[in-house]
Coordinates of C-alpha atoms in Angstrom, one line a residue:
X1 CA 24.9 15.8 20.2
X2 CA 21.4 16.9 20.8
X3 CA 20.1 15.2 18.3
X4 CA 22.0 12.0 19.1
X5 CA 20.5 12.7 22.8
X6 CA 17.0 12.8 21.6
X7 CA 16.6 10.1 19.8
X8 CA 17.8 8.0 23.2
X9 CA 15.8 9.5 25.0
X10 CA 12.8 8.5 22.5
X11 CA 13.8 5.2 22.5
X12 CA 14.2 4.9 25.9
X13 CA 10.5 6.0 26.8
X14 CA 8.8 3.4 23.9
X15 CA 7.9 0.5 26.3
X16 CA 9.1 -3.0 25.5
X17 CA 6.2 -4.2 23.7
X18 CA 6.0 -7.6 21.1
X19 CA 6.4 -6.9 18.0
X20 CA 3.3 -8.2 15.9
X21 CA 4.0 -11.0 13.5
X22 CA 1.4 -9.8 10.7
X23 CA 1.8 -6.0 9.7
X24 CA 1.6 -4.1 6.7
X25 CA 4.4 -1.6 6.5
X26 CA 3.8 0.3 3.4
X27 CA 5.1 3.3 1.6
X28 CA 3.6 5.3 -1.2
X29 CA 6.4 6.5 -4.0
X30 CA 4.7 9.5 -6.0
X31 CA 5.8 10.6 -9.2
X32 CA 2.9 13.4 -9.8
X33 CA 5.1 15.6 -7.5
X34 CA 7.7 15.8 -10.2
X35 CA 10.5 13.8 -8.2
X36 CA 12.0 12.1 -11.2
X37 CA 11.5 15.0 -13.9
X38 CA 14.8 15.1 -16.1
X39 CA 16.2 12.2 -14.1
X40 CA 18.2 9.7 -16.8
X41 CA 17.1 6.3 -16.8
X42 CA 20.1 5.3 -15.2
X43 CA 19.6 7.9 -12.4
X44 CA 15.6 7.0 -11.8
X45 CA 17.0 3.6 -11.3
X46 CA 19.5 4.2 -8.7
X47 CA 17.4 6.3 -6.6
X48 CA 14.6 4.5 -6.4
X49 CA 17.5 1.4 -5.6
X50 CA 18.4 3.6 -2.9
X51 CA 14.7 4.2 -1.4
X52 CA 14.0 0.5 -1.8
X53 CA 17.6 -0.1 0.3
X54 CA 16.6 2.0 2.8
X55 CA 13.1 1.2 3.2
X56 CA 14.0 -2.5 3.8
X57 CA 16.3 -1.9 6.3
X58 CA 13.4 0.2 7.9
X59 CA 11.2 -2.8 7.9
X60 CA 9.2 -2.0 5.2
X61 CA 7.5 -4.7 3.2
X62 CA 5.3 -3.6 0.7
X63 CA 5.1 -0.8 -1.6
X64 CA 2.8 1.8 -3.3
X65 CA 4.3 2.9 -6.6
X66 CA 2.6 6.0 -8.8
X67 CA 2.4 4.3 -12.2
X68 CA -0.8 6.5 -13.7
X69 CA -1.3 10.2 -11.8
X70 CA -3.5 11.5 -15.2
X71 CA -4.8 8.6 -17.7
X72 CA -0.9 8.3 -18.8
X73 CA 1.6 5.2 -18.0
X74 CA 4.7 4.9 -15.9
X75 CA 4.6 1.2 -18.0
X76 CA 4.2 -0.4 -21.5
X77 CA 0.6 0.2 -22.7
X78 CA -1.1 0.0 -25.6
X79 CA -4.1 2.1 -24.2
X80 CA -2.5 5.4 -22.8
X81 CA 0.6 7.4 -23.2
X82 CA 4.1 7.3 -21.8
X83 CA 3.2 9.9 -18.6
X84 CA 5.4 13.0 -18.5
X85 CA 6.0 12.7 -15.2
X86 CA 8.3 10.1 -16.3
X87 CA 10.3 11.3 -19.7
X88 CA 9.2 15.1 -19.8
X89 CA 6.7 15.1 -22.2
X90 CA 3.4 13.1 -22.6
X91 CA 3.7 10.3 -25.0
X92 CA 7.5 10.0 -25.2
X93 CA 8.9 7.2 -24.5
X94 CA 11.9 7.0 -22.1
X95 CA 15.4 6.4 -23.6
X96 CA 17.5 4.3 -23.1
X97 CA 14.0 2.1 -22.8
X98 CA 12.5 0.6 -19.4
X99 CA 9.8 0.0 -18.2
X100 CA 9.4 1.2 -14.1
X101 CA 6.8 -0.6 -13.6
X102 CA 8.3 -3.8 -14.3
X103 CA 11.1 -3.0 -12.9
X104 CA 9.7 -2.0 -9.4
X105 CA 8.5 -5.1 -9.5
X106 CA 11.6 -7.2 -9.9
X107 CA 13.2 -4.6 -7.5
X108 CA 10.6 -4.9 -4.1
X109 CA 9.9 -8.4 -5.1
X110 CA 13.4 -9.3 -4.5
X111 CA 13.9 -7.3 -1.4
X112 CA 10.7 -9.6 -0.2
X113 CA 8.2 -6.3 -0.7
X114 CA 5.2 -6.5 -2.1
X115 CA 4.5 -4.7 -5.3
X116 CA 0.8 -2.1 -5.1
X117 CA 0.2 -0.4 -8.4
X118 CA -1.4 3.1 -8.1
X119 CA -3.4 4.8 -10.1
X120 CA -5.9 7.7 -10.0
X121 CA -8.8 6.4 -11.9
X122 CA -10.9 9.6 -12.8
X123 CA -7.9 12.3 -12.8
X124 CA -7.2 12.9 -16.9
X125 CA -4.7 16.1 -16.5
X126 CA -2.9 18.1 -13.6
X127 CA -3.1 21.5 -13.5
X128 CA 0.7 21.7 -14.4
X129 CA 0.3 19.7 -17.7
X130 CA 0.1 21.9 -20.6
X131 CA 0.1 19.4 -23.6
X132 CA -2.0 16.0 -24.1
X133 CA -0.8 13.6 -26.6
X134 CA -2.7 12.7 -29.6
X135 CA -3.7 9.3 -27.9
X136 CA -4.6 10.5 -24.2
X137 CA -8.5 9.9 -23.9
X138 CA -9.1 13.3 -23.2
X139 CA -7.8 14.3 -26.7
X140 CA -9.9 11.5 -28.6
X141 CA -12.8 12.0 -26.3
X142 CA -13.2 15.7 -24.9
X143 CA -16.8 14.9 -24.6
X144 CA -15.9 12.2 -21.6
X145 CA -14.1 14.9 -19.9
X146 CA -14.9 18.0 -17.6
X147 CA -12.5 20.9 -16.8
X148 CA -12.7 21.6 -12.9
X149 CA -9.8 24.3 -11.3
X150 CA -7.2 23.7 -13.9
X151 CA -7.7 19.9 -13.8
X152 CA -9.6 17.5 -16.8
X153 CA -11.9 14.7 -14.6
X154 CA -13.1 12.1 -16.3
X155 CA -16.9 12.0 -15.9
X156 CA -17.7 9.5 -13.4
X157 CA -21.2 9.5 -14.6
X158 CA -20.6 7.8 -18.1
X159 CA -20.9 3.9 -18.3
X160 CA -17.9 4.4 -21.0
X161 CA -15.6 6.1 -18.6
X162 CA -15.9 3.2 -16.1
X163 CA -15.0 1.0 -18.7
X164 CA -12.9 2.0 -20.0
X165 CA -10.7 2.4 -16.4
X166 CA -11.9 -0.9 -15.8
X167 CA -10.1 -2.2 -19.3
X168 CA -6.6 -0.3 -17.9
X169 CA -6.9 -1.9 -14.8
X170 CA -7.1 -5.6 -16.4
X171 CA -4.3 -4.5 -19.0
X172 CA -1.9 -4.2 -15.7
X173 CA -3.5 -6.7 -13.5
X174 CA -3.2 -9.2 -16.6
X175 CA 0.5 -8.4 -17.7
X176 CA 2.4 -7.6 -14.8
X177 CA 3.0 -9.7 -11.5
X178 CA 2.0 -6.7 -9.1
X179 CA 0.6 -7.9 -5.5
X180 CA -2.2 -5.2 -5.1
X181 CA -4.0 -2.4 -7.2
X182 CA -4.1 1.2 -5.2
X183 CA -6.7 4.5 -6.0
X184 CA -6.0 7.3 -3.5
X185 CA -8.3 10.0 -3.2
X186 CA -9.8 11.8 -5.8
X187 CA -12.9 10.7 -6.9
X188 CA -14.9 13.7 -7.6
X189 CA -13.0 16.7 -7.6
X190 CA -12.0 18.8 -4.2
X191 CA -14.3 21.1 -4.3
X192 CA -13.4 24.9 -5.2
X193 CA -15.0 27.9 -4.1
X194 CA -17.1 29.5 -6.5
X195 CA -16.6 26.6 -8.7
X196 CA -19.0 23.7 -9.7
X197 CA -19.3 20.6 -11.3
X198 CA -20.5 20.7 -14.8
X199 CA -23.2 17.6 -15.0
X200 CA -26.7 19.0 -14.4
X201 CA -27.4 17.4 -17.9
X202 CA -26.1 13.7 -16.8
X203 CA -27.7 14.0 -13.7
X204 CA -31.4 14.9 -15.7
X205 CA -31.0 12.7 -18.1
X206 CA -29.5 9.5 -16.5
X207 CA -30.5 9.7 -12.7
X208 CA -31.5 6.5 -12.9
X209 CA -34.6 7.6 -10.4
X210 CA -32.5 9.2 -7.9
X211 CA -33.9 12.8 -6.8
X212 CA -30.4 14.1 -5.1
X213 CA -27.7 15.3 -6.4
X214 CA -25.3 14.3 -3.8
X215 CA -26.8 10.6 -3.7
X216 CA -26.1 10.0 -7.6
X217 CA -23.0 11.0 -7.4
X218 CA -22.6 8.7 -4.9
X219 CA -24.2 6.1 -7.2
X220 CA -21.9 6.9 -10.2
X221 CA -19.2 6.1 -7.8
X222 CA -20.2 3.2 -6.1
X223 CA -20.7 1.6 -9.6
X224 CA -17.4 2.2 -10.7
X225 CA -15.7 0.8 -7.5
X226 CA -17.8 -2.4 -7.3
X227 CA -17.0 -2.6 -10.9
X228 CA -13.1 -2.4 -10.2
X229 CA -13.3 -5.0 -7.9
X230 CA -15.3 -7.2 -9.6
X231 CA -12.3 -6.5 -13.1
X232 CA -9.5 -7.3 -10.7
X233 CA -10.8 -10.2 -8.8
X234 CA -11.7 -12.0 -12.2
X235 CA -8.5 -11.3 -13.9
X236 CA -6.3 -12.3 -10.8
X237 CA -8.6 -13.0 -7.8
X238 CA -4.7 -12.7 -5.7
X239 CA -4.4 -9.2 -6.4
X240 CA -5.2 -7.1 -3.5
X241 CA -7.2 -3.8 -4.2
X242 CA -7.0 -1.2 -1.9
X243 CA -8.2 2.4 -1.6
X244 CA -6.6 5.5 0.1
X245 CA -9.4 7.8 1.2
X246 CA -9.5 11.3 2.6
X247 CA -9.0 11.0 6.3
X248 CA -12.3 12.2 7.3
X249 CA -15.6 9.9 6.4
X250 CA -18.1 12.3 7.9
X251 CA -18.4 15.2 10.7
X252 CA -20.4 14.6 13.4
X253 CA -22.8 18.1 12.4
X254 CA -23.4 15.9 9.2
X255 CA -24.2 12.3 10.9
X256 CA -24.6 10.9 14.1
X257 CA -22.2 8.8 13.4
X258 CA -19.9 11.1 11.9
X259 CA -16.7 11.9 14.2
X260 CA -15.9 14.5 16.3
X261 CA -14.3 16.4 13.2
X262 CA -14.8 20.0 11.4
X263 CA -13.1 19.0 8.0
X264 CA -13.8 18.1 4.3
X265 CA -16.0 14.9 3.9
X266 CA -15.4 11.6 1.9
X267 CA -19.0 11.4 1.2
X268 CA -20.5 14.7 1.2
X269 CA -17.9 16.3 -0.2
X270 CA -16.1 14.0 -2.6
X271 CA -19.0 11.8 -3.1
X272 CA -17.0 9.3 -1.5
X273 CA -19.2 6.1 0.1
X274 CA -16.1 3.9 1.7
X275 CA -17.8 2.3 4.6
X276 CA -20.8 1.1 1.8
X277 CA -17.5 -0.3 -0.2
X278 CA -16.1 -1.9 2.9
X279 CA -19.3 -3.2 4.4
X280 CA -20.3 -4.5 1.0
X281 CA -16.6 -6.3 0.1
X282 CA -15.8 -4.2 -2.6
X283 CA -12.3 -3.4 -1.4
X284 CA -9.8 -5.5 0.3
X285 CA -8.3 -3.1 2.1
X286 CA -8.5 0.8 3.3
X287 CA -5.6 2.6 4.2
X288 CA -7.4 6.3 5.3
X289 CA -5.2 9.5 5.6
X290 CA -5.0 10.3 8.9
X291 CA -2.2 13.1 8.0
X292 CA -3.1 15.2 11.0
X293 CA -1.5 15.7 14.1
X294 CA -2.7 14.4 17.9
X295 CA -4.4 17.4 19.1
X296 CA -5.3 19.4 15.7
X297 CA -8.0 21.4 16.6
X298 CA -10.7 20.1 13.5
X299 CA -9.3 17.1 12.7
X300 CA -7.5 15.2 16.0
X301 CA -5.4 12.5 15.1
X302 CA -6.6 10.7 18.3
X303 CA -10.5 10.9 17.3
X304 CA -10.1 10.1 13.6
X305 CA -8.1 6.6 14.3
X306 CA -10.3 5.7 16.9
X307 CA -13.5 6.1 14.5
X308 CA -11.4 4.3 11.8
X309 CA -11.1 1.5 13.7
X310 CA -14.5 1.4 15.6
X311 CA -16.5 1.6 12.0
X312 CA -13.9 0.6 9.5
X313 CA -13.5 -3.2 10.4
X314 CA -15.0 -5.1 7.3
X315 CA -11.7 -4.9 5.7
X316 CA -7.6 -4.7 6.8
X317 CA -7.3 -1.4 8.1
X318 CA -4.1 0.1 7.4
X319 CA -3.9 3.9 8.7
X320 CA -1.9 6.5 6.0
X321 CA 0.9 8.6 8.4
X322 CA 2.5 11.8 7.0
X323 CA 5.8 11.4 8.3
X324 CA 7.0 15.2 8.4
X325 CA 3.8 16.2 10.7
X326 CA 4.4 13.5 12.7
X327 CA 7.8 14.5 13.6
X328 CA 7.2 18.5 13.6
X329 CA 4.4 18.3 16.6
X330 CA 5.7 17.4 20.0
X331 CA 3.9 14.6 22.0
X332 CA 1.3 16.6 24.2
X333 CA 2.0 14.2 26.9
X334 CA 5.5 14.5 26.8
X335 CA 6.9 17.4 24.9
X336 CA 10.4 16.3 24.7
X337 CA 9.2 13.4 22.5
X338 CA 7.6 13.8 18.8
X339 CA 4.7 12.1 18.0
X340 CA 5.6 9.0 16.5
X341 CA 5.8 7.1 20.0
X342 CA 2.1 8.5 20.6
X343 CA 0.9 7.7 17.3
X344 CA 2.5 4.0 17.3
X345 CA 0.8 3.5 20.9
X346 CA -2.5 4.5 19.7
X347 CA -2.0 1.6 16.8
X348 CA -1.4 -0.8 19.0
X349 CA -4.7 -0.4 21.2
X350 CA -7.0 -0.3 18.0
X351 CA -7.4 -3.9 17.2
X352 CA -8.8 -3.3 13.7
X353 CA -5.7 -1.3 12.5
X354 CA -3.2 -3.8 10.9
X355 CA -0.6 -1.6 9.7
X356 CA 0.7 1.4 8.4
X357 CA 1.5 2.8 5.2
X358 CA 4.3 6.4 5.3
X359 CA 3.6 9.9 3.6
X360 CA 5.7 9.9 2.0
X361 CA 8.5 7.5 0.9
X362 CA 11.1 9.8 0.9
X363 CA 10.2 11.5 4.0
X364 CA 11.5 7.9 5.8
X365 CA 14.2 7.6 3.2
X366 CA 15.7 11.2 4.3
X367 CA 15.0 10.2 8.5
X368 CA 13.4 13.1 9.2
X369 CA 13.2 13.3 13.0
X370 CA 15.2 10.0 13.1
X371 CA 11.5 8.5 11.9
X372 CA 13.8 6.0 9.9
X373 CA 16.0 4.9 12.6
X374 CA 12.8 4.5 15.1
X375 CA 11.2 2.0 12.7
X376 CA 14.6 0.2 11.9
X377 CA 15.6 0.5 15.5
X378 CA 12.1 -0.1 17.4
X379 CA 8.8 -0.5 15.4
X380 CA 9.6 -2.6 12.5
X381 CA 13.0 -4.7 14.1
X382 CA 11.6 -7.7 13.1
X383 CA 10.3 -8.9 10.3
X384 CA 6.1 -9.0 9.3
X385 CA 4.0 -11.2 7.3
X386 CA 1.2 -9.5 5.2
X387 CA -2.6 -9.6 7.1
X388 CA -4.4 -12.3 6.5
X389 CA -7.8 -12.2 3.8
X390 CA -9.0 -14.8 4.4
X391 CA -12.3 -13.5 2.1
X392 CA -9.9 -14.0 -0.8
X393 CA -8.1 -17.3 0.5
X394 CA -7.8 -18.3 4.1
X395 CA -6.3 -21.9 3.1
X396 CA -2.5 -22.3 4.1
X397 CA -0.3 -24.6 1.7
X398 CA 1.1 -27.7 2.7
X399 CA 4.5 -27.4 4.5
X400 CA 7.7 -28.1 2.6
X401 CA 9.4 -31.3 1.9
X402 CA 12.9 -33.0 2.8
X403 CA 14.2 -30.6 4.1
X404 CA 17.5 -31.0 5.3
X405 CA 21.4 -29.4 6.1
X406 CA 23.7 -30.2 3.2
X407 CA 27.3 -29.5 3.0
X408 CA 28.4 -28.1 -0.4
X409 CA 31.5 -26.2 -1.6
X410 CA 29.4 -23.1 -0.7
X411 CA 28.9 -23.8 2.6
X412 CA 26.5 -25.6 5.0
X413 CA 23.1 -25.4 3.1
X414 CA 19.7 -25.8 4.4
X415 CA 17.8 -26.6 1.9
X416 CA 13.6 -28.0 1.3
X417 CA 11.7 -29.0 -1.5
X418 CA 8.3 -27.2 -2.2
X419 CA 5.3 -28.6 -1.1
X420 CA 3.0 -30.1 -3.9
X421 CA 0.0 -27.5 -5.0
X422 CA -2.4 -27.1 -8.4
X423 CA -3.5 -23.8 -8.2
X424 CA -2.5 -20.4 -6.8
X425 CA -4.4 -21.0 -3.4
X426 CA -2.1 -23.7 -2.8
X427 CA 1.2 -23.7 -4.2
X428 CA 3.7 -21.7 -2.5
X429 CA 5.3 -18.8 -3.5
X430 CA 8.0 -18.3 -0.5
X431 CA 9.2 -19.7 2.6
X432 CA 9.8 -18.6 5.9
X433 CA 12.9 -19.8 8.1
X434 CA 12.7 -19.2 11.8
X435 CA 16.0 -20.3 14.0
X436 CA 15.6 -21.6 17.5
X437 CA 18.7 -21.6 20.3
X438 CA 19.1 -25.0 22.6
X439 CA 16.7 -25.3 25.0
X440 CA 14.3 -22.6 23.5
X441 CA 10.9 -22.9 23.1
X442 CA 10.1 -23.5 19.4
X443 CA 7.3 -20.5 18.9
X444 CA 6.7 -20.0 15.1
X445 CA 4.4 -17.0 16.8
X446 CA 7.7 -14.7 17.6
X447 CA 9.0 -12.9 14.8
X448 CA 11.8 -12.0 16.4
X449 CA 13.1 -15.4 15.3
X450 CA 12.4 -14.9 11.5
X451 CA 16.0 -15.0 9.9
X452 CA 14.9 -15.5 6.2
X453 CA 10.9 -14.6 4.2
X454 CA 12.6 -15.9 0.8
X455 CA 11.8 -17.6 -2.6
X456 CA 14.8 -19.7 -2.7
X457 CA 14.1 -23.5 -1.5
X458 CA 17.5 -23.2 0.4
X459 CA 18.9 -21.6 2.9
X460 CA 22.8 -20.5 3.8
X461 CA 23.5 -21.6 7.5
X462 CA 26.1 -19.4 9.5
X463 CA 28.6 -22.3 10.2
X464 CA 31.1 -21.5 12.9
X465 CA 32.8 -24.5 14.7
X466 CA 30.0 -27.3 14.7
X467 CA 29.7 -27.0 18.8
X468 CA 26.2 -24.8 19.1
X469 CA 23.3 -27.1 18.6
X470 CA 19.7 -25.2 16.5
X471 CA 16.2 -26.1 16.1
X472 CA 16.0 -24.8 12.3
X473 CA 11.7 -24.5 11.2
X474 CA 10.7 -24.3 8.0
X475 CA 7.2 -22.8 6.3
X476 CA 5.2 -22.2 3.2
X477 CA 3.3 -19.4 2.2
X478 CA 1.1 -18.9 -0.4
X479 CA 0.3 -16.1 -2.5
X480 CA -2.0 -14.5 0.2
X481 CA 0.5 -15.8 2.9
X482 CA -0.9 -18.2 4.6
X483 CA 1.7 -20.0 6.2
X484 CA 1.7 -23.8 6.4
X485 CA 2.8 -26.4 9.4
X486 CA 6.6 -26.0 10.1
X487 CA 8.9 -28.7 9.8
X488 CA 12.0 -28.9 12.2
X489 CA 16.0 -29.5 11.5
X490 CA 18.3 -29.9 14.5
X491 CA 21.9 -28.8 13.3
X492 CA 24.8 -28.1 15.2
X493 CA 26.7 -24.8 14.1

C-alpha cells in the first residue's frame, strides 16, 4: 500500500511537460557480469525476450548489447574466440548453435529498437578468466599484451594492436545489420595503487617527439579512436559510433575548465581525450556516466550534467543513469520523492543532452523504485525518434506513395508504397503513422499522436462502426531517420 502510495505521489509532483519527439532511450545489456553463465540457449533467449518486452513497453528504443568484454565474441567470427561469458569456456561454441548477436538484432529490430554493438577495444582478459584459448591474441601474441591488476590490456601503443581492433570492428560493421558501434570506458587501465603501467620502453623508443608521459598516452589513444571512426564510417558510413566515458572529464584543481569535482579523470587518469574526439568529429555520439547521485559530495550529479552539456555539444549527448542509485537517494528538495523526477528535470533544462541511456538493463527490467513504471507511465509514454546527425546525413527521403485505406479479409488496411531512393541516404527504411481526431490540428510535431514507427508498407486500422471520421499521416525515414513530408488519408472508423 505504501508502495502503491508512493509511486502516486511521484507521479503526481512530475509537472505536465511535452514529451520530446527525438530521444534516445537506451539501455546497456552486459554479459562480463556473468548474467547468462550456464544459461541454455533456449533460456539466454527467453530472457533476453523478456528484457526486450519489457524495455519496449518502457519506451525504450535502442539498445547496447555486450558482444566482446575481453578480445572474445558473443557472435560468429573468424578472428576471436567464442567469449566464455557466453558458453562457459573460451573458445566453445554454444550448443544447440546461435549466434546472439544476430539474433539481438532480429529481436530489437523488430520491437523498432536500434541495435548498438559493444565492445571493449583494449581489455584482452578479466581478472576472473583463468584460461585463454589457443586463438585469443593474447595467446598468439603475449608480446602485444601487458598484465595490469589481474587484467591482460592490450598495448595501446602498438600500431598492430590498433589494427588489428580496427579489422574486428569492420568484420562486425561488415556482416551484421547493427545501427551503432559502442566502447565504454576503459582505455588505459584504472589505475591501482602501487601499480604501474609497464611501457617505459614504447614510450623511449616510439614517442614520436612527445616529452610527456601522460600526453603520449593520450596520443596512442587519440590515434586509435580517430582510426575507429575513420574503419566504421568507410565500411558503413550509417553506423553510429559512440563512446561511454567515465563520468568525470577533468577536476577543476587539474584545469580551469575542469568541474567542480574531486574524482578520477578521463584524461589524466585514463588517458582519456573525449572533448578532442568530439570537437574533432571523431565520435558520433557520447553517452558519459554520470552514475552519481544529486548532492554526492566529490562528484554531484547536478555539476557533472551541467558541464556535460555546457562543453560536450559537438556531438548527441546522451547522459549514462545508474538506475539503482537513482532510486536509493531521496530528492534533496523533496525527500518523499527519489531522484528520478530531479534527475529527468535537470535533462530537460540542458539543451545539449538528447537522451538517456539506463545502468543497467536489468535494473529497469526488475522496476526498482517503480523506475520502470515511471518511464512507461510518465517519461517515455510516447514514442521517440532517434536524434538527428545531420554530420552523417541530414537529407530526409521522399514521402511515401498511394497511400490509401483498403478493405481486405483482414480487416480495413492502410496501406503506402515506398518512396523511390538509390542509395542508403535516401531510401527508406520505416515509416511513421501519426492518427489525428476530427477537427484536430494535424501536428506531425506531437508524438503523442505516433500510433505505429514500422517497416511494414501497411497499416491495420481499428475499424469500429464507420461513424468517427480520422486524418491518418503518413512518413518516411531513412536510415538516420530523417523523416520526410507526410501525406494525409481521411477515413471514417
Amino acid at each position: 500500500m505504501r508502495t502503491k502510495l508512493l509511486l502516486a505521489m511521484l507521479i503526481a509532483t512530475i509537472a505536465a511537460v511535452a514529451q520530446p519527439k527525438r530521444e534516445f532511450r537506451g539501455a546497456w545489456i552486459q554479459c562480463v557480469n556473468g548474467q547468462f553463465l550456464g544459461m541454455s540457449t533456449e533460456k539466454m533467449q527467453s530472457t533476453l525476450s523478456y528484457q526486450l518486452d519489457e524495455l519496449q513497453k518502457d519506451g525504450c528504443n535502442a539498445i547496447i548489447f555486450q558482444v566482446r568484454p575481453e578480445c572474445d565474441a558473443l557472435y560468429q567470427s573468424s578472428i576471436e574466440p567464442w567469449s566464455r561469458f557466453l558458453t562457459g569456456q573460451q573458445g566453445k561454441a554454444p550448443s544447440p548453435y546461435w549466434d546472439p548477436l544476430q539474433w539481438m538484432i532480429e529481436q530489437c529490430h523488430r520491437r523498432g529498437m536500434e541495435l548498438h554493438a559493444w565492445i571493449n577495444p583494449y581489455r584482452a582478459k578479466t581478472k576472473t578468466t583463468s584460461q585463454l584459448a589457443a586463438n585469443h591474441v593474447a595467446s598468439q601474441h603475449p608480446e602485444r599484451v601487458f598484465s595490469y591488476d589481474g587484467q591482460l590490456i592490450m598495448n595501446p601503443a602498438l600500431d598492430e594492436n590498433r589494427n588489428y581492433i580496427c579489422n574486428v570492428v569492420e568484420d562486425i560493421v561488415k556482416r551484421y545489420d547493427i545501427d551503432g558501434l559502442h566502447i565504454d570506458d576503459y582505455f588505459y587501465p584504472y589505475p591501482v595503487a602501487g601499480q604501474s603501467i609497464p611501457d617505459k620502453k614504447e614510450f623511449s623508443t616510439m614517442s614520436n617527439g612527445i616529452t610527456d608521459l601522460g600526453d603520449w598516452r593520450r596520443y596512442n589513444v587519440n590515434l586509435f579512436i580517430r582510426q575507429l571512426h575513420e574503419t566504421i564510417a568507410k565500411t558503413k558510413p550509417w553506423v553510429k559510433f559512440g563512446v561511454s566515458p567515465f563520468g568525470i572529464y577533468r577536476n577543476k584543481q587539474s584545469s580551469r575548465m575542469g568541474s567542480n569535482t574531486k574524482g578520477l579523470q578521463n584524461y589524466d587518469d585514463l588517458y582519456a581525450d573525449v572533448l578532442l574526439w568530439i570537437n574533432n568529429g571523431w565520435i558520433d555520439y557520447c553517452v558519459p556516466q554520470i552514475y552519481w547521485q544529486i548532492g554526492h559530495p566529490t562528484a554531484d550529479y547536478t555539476t557533472l550534467i551541467e558541464w556535460w552539456n555546457h562543453y560536450a555539444g559537438g556531438r548527441p549527448l546522451y547522459i549514462g543513469e545508474d538506475v539503482e542509485r537513482t532510486v536509493k537517494y531521496p530528492d534533496p528538495s523533496n525527500v518523499n520523492s527519489h531522484q528520478l523526477p530531479a534527475k529527468m528535470n535537470l535533462h530537460m533544462q540542458m539543451r545539449n543532452v538528447k537522451g538517456t541511456v539506463l545502468w543497467y538493463a536489468k535494473a529497469a527490467v526488475d522496476n526498482v523504485g517503480n523506475y520502470g513504471t515511471l518511464l512507461r507511465e510518465q517519461y517515455w509514454k510516447t514514442p521517440a525518434l532517434q536524434p538527428l546527425m545531420p554530420f552523417i546525413d541530414g537529407k530526409a527521403p521522399k514521402k511515401p506513395r498511394k497511400v490509401k485505406a483498403v478493405w481486405t479479409s483482414d480487416g480495413y488496411i492502410l496501406f503506402w508504397t515506398a518512396p523511390k531512393g538509390h542509395n542508403w541516404k535516401d531510401k527508406a527504411e520505416k515509416y511513421v503513422v501519426y492518427r489525428f481526431e476530427k477537427g484536430e490540428k494535424c501536428d506531425i510535431d506531437n508524438p503523442a499522436k505516433i500510433i505505429a514507427i514500422t517497416t511494414d508498407t501497411f497499416y491495420k486500422l481499428p475499424y469500429e462502426s464507420g461513424k468517427r471520421k480520422y486524418t491518418y499521416m503518413v512518413t518516411s525515414l531513412d536510415r538516420m531517420q530523417n523523416e520526410s513530408k507526410a501525406v494525409k488519408k481521411k477515413v471514417s472508423l
